[in-house]
Coordinates of C-alpha atoms and ligand atoms in Angstrom, one line a residue:
M1 CA 37.1 -15.9 -6.4
S2 CA 39.1 -11.4 -6.0
T3 CA 38.1 -8.9 -8.1
Q4 CA 37.9 -5.4 -7.5
L5 CA 34.0 -5.6 -6.1
T6 CA 34.8 -8.3 -3.9
D7 CA 37.6 -6.0 -2.2
L8 CA 35.3 -3.3 -2.1
L9 CA 32.1 -4.9 -0.9
K10 CA 34.6 -8.2 1.5
I11 CA 32.2 -10.4 -0.6
K12 CA 32.7 -13.8 -1.7
H13 CA 31.7 -14.0 -5.1
P14 CA 32.0 -10.5 -7.8
I15 CA 28.1 -10.4 -7.6
I16 CA 25.3 -8.3 -6.8
M17 CA 21.8 -8.8 -7.0
A18 CA 19.8 -6.2 -8.7
P19 CA 17.5 -3.9 -7.3
M20 CA 14.0 -4.7 -9.0
F21 CA 11.2 -2.4 -7.9
L22 CA 8.2 -4.7 -6.8
V23 CA 10.5 -7.5 -7.2
S24 CA 13.4 -7.2 -4.5
N25 CA 13.3 -8.0 -0.8
T26 CA 15.3 -8.5 2.2
A27 CA 14.4 -12.4 2.3
M28 CA 16.4 -12.7 -1.3
V29 CA 19.1 -10.5 -0.2
I30 CA 19.3 -12.5 3.4
E31 CA 19.2 -15.5 1.4
G32 CA 22.0 -13.6 -1.3
M33 CA 24.8 -12.6 2.0
K34 CA 24.1 -16.2 3.0
S35 CA 25.9 -17.0 -0.8
G36 CA 28.2 -14.9 -0.3
I37 CA 26.8 -11.8 -2.3
A38 CA 26.1 -8.0 -2.3
G39 CA 21.6 -7.4 -2.9
C40 CA 20.3 -4.2 -3.4
I41 CA 16.9 -3.4 -2.7
P42 CA 15.0 -0.1 -4.4
A43 CA 14.2 2.4 -1.9
L44 CA 10.4 2.9 -3.8
N45 CA 9.7 -0.7 -2.8
Y46 CA 9.2 0.6 0.6
R47 CA 6.0 3.1 0.7
T48 CA 7.1 4.8 4.2
L49 CA 9.8 5.7 5.7
D50 CA 9.5 3.5 8.8
E51 CA 9.4 0.4 6.6
L52 CA 12.5 1.9 4.9
R53 CA 14.0 1.9 8.2
V54 CA 12.9 -1.0 9.4
S55 CA 14.7 -3.5 6.1
I56 CA 17.3 -1.7 7.3
N57 CA 17.8 -2.6 10.3
E58 CA 16.5 -6.2 9.5
L59 CA 19.9 -6.3 6.7
K60 CA 22.0 -4.8 9.5
A61 CA 21.1 -8.0 11.8
A62 CA 21.6 -10.4 8.9
K63 CA 24.4 -9.7 7.7
V64 CA 26.8 -12.5 7.8
S65 CA 31.1 -12.0 6.7
G66 CA 31.3 -12.8 3.0
G67 CA 27.3 -10.8 2.1
A68 CA 26.8 -7.8 1.3
F69 CA 23.7 -5.2 1.5
G70 CA 22.9 -1.9 -0.3
Y71 CA 20.1 -0.3 -1.1
N72 CA 18.4 1.5 -5.0
L73 CA 18.1 5.6 -5.0
I74 CA 16.5 6.8 -8.2
V75 CA 17.8 10.6 -7.5
N76 CA 15.8 12.7 -9.9
K77 CA 12.8 14.9 -10.1
S78 CA 10.2 11.5 -10.0
N79 CA 11.0 10.0 -6.8
I80 CA 9.3 12.6 -4.2
K81 CA 10.9 10.5 -1.7
Y82 CA 14.3 11.1 -2.8
K83 CA 16.0 13.1 0.3
E84 CA 14.5 11.7 3.4
Q85 CA 14.8 8.4 1.6
L86 CA 18.7 9.6 1.4
R87 CA 18.5 11.0 4.6
V88 CA 17.2 7.1 6.6
I89 CA 19.7 5.5 4.5
C90 CA 23.2 7.5 6.1
E91 CA 21.1 7.5 9.8
E92 CA 20.3 4.1 9.6
G93 CA 24.1 2.9 7.6
C94 CA 24.4 0.5 4.5
D95 CA 27.3 -0.9 2.3
F96 CA 26.8 0.4 -0.9
I97 CA 23.5 3.1 -2.2
L98 CA 23.5 2.4 -6.0
T99 CA 21.9 5.5 -7.9
S100 CA 19.8 5.7 -11.0
L101 CA 18.3 8.3 -13.3
G102 CA 19.9 11.9 -12.6
N103 CA 22.8 13.5 -10.9
P104 CA 24.4 11.3 -7.6
E105 CA 26.3 14.4 -6.3
E106 CA 24.6 14.4 -3.4
T107 CA 24.3 11.2 -2.4
I108 CA 28.4 10.0 -3.0
R109 CA 28.4 13.6 -0.6
E110 CA 26.2 12.7 2.0
A111 CA 26.8 8.7 1.8
H112 CA 30.9 8.9 1.7
A113 CA 30.5 11.4 5.2
V114 CA 29.1 8.2 7.0
G115 CA 31.2 5.5 4.7
I116 CA 28.6 5.0 2.3
K117 CA 29.6 3.7 -1.1
V118 CA 28.3 4.4 -3.4
F119 CA 28.2 2.9 -7.1
C120 CA 25.8 5.0 -10.0
D121 CA 23.7 3.3 -13.2
V122 CA 26.1 4.9 -16.2
T123 CA 25.0 3.3 -19.5
D124 CA 27.9 5.8 -21.7
L125 CA 31.1 7.4 -21.2
H126 CA 29.9 11.0 -20.9
F127 CA 28.3 10.0 -17.9
A128 CA 29.9 7.9 -16.7
K129 CA 33.1 9.8 -16.2
K130 CA 30.6 12.9 -14.9
V131 CA 30.2 10.5 -11.9
E132 CA 33.7 9.3 -11.7
Q133 CA 34.9 13.0 -11.1
L134 CA 32.1 13.4 -8.7
G135 CA 33.0 10.2 -6.3
A136 CA 31.0 7.1 -7.4
D137 CA 33.1 4.2 -6.5
A138 CA 32.4 2.4 -8.9
A139 CA 30.0 2.6 -12.3
V140 CA 26.9 -0.4 -12.8
A141 CA 27.2 -0.8 -16.9
V142 CA 24.2 -0.7 -18.0
N143 CA 24.1 -2.2 -21.1
S144 CA 21.4 -3.4 -24.1
E145 CA 20.9 -6.9 -22.8
A146 CA 19.7 -5.3 -19.5
G147 CA 16.1 -6.0 -18.0
G148 CA 13.9 -2.8 -17.0
H149 CA 15.2 0.7 -18.6
R150 CA 18.0 -0.4 -20.6
G151 CA 21.2 0.7 -21.6
N152 CA 22.2 1.1 -25.8
L153 CA 25.6 -0.1 -26.0
S154 CA 25.6 -4.3 -26.1
P155 CA 27.9 -6.0 -22.6
Q156 CA 30.8 -6.1 -24.6
E157 CA 31.3 -2.9 -25.7
L158 CA 30.0 -0.3 -23.2
T159 CA 32.6 -3.0 -19.6
S160 CA 35.4 -2.7 -23.0
L161 CA 35.2 0.7 -22.8
L162 CA 34.9 1.8 -19.8
H163 CA 37.4 -0.7 -18.0
K164 CA 39.2 1.5 -20.6
E165 CA 38.7 4.8 -19.7
L166 CA 37.6 4.8 -16.0
N167 CA 39.8 4.6 -12.9
I168 CA 37.2 3.5 -10.9
P169 CA 36.0 -0.5 -11.1
V170 CA 33.2 -0.7 -14.0
I171 CA 29.9 -3.3 -12.6
S172 CA 28.1 -4.9 -15.2
A173 CA 25.3 -5.2 -15.4
G174 CA 22.7 -7.3 -18.0
G175 CA 22.3 -10.9 -19.9
V176 CA 24.3 -12.6 -16.8
G177 CA 22.2 -15.7 -16.8
C178 CA 25.3 -18.9 -15.6
K179 CA 29.0 -18.8 -14.9
A180 CA 29.9 -18.6 -18.4
D181 CA 28.4 -15.3 -18.7
I182 CA 30.2 -13.7 -15.8
N183 CA 32.8 -14.6 -17.0
T184 CA 33.1 -13.0 -19.9
M185 CA 32.2 -10.1 -18.4
L186 CA 35.2 -10.3 -16.8
S187 CA 37.2 -10.9 -19.4
Y188 CA 36.2 -7.3 -21.0
G189 CA 37.4 -5.8 -18.1
A190 CA 34.5 -6.0 -15.6
A191 CA 35.0 -6.3 -11.6
G192 CA 31.8 -8.0 -11.1
V193 CA 28.1 -8.5 -12.3
S194 CA 24.1 -7.3 -11.2
V195 CA 22.1 -9.7 -12.2
G196 CA 18.3 -8.9 -12.0
S197 CA 15.8 -11.2 -13.5
P198 CA 17.4 -14.2 -13.0
F199 CA 16.7 -13.5 -9.3
I200 CA 12.5 -13.7 -10.5
A201 CA 12.0 -16.5 -10.3
S202 CA 13.2 -16.8 -6.5
I203 CA 11.3 -18.5 -3.5
E204 CA 11.9 -15.1 -1.8
A205 CA 10.5 -13.2 -4.4
G206 CA 7.8 -11.4 -3.6
V207 CA 6.1 -11.7 -6.8
T208 CA 2.8 -13.6 -8.5
D209 CA 3.8 -17.0 -8.8
D210 CA 2.8 -16.6 -12.3
Y211 CA 5.2 -14.1 -12.9
K212 CA 7.9 -15.9 -11.6
Q213 CA 6.5 -19.2 -13.8
A214 CA 6.5 -16.7 -16.7
C215 CA 10.0 -16.4 -16.3
V216 CA 10.6 -20.2 -16.8
D217 CA 8.5 -20.3 -19.9
Y218 CA 9.7 -17.7 -21.9
G219 CA 12.7 -16.6 -23.0
A220 CA 15.1 -14.4 -24.4
D221 CA 13.3 -14.3 -27.9
D222 CA 10.0 -13.6 -26.3
I223 CA 11.3 -10.3 -24.6
V224 CA 10.3 -6.8 -26.0
M225 CA 11.0 -3.7 -25.8
T226 CA 7.5 -1.6 -24.5
E227 CA 6.9 2.7 -24.4
R228 CA 3.1 1.3 -23.3
I229 CA 4.0 1.3 -19.2
S230 CA 6.2 4.2 -17.9
G231 CA 6.6 6.2 -21.5
T232 CA 10.1 5.1 -21.5
P233 CA 11.1 1.5 -23.0
C234 CA 11.4 -1.3 -21.0
T235 CA 12.2 -4.6 -20.9
V236 CA 8.6 -7.0 -21.3
I237 CA 8.1 -10.5 -21.4
N238 CA 5.7 -10.6 -24.8
T239 CA 2.5 -12.2 -23.6
P240 CA -0.7 -12.2 -25.0
Y241 CA -1.7 -9.0 -23.1
V242 CA 1.4 -7.4 -24.4
Q243 CA 0.6 -8.1 -27.7
K244 CA -2.4 -7.4 -27.8
I245 CA -2.1 -3.2 -26.6
G246 CA 0.5 -3.3 -28.1
T247 CA 4.5 -1.3 -27.7
K248 CA 4.2 2.0 -29.0
S249 CA 2.5 5.4 -27.7
T250 CA -0.5 5.9 -28.6
G251 CA -1.6 8.4 -31.6
L252 CA -3.6 10.4 -28.6
E253 CA -0.7 10.6 -26.4
K254 CA 1.9 11.0 -29.0
L255 CA -0.2 14.0 -30.2
L256 CA -0.9 15.6 -26.8
N257 CA 2.8 15.4 -26.1
K258 CA 2.9 17.7 -29.1
N259 CA 1.8 20.5 -27.3
K260 CA 4.1 21.3 -23.9
T261 CA 1.9 22.1 -21.3
L262 CA 0.0 19.4 -21.6
K263 CA 3.6 16.6 -22.0
K264 CA 3.9 17.1 -18.7
W265 CA 0.2 16.3 -17.6
V266 CA 0.9 13.9 -20.4
K267 CA 3.4 12.4 -18.5
M268 CA 3.1 11.5 -14.9
I269 CA -0.4 10.3 -16.0
R270 CA 1.4 7.3 -18.2
F271 CA 3.2 7.1 -15.5
Y272 CA 1.2 6.7 -12.7
I273 CA -1.0 4.4 -15.2
G274 CA 1.8 2.3 -16.0
M275 CA 2.9 1.7 -12.4
K276 CA 0.0 1.0 -11.1
T277 CA -0.8 -2.1 -14.2
T278 CA 2.7 -3.4 -13.5
E279 CA 2.0 -3.6 -9.8
K280 CA -1.0 -5.3 -10.3
A281 CA 0.9 -7.6 -12.9
A282 CA 2.9 -8.0 -10.5
L283 CA 1.4 -8.9 -7.2
Q284 CA -1.8 -9.8 -7.9
A285 CA -3.6 -12.5 -10.7
T286 CA -4.4 -10.4 -13.3
Y287 CA -5.4 -10.6 -16.9
K288 CA -2.9 -7.8 -17.5
T289 CA 0.3 -9.7 -17.9
V290 CA 2.3 -6.6 -18.0
W291 CA 5.9 -8.5 -16.5
V292 CA 9.3 -6.5 -16.6
A293 CA 12.1 -9.0 -17.2
G294 CA 15.0 -9.1 -19.5
P295 CA 16.4 -12.2 -21.8
S296 CA 18.9 -13.3 -19.2
I297 CA 15.3 -15.3 -17.9
E298 CA 16.1 -17.9 -20.9
H299 CA 18.7 -19.4 -18.5
T300 CA 16.1 -19.7 -15.8
K301 CA 14.7 -23.0 -15.7
A302 CA 12.6 -23.3 -11.9
I303 CA 11.9 -21.6 -9.9
L304 CA 14.3 -21.8 -7.2
P305 CA 15.6 -20.9 -3.3
T306 CA 17.5 -17.6 -4.1
R307 CA 20.5 -19.8 -2.6
E308 CA 20.5 -22.6 -5.6
I309 CA 19.8 -19.7 -8.0
V310 CA 23.7 -18.0 -6.6
E311 CA 25.0 -21.3 -6.4
N312 CA 23.8 -21.8 -10.7
L313 CA 25.5 -18.3 -11.2
T314 CA 28.8 -19.3 -9.1
N315 CA 29.5 -23.2 -10.6
Ligands
LIG1 C1 11.5 -6.5 -13.0 C2 12.5 -5.3 -13.0 C3 12.9 -4.3 -12.0 C4 13.6 -3.1 -12.0 N1 13.1 -2.0 -11.2 C5 14.6 -1.2 -11.4 C6 14.5 -0.6 -10.5 O1 13.8 -0.4 -10.1 N2 16.0 0.7 -10.1 C7 17.3 0.3 -11.1 O2 18.1 1.1 -11.3 N3 17.2 -0.3 -12.0 C8 16.2 -1.4 -12.4 N4 16.0 -3.1 -12.3 C9 17.4 -3.5 -13.0 C10 18.3 -3.4 -12.8 O3 18.8 -3.1 -11.2 C11 18.9 -4.1 -13.5 O4 20.4 -3.1 -13.7 C12 18.8 -5.6 -14.6 O5 18.3 -6.0 -13.6 C13 20.2 -6.4 -15.4 O6 20.0 -6.7 -16.2 P1 19.7 -8.3 -16.0 O7 18.0 -8.6 -15.7 O8 19.5 -9.0 -17.0 O9 20.3 -9.5 -14.9 C14 15.0 -3.7 -13.2 C15 14.6 -4.6 -13.7 C16 13.5 -5.9 -13.3 C17 13.8 -6.8 -14.3

């Protein structure tokens, strides 16, 4: 199938395996590339710059015709490693960088100077226009069906709007679990799709089998938004633990947030505790089952090799 995305990245299918904090790894991306799609890993999945460098070189060595790989960079102040991660990625090279949160201007400038394409996460027209004007190669339209920090507009509304108003390709992110979903997004004007949640239950993913099995056992109706992880609403599986702790910020947090000086610290502490809880839930056996996933796990019926997940999306 030929679309603007397959042409941009020289891939067989118009699919990016979306970056997922704690979940994405090189084994998944290598299998994705062999299956003719692009894969993307959050730079934050690596604790050190050396680990990031090793990952890039592993993917460069494993790259095959019909596949492509890139890295996700959080470009706002919350990512204190941003500048160094950008430097390492530009030094080593990859096919694309996917930016999220914040102004991508510097990333676009630095990446373009070394021939790396830049795609930017957007959730509305205003920001999409901005990244287009800054020179982004494509806009990743994160819609209200996406896993993680989702957008507010429905897949149809957001994709059609951006397709109509932008001159750069629009990649639809959120809610894609099967081939029919991909065709629907393409019919709205998308040049391709970015798919995350369906790859959590892949053999290659480095998360616990309990997390993968939860993506099989639970469905779209079991996804809820919670503020209890990072303070910013995020989609999680409504496990008994999530039900027990509730999905709203606590009264104490709300009270502390009203104080200007304390607000910053409360936010940072909440973010840190939330990230530690999610990390534990993803990587170790724990009763604190806070598992990030989106409604597209509805189509996940078994833990499968990445290759088969791609086959299910493309056949
Ligand atoms: C477990 C999980 C972790 C995620 N981590 C990130 C991340 O680190 N950076 C990012 O830009 N998006 C992240 N996302 C969002 C995905 O990149 C993508 O936009 C989303 O998964 C698309 O929706 P889908 O899950 O329905 O396919 C994450 C999503 C999930 C489900």
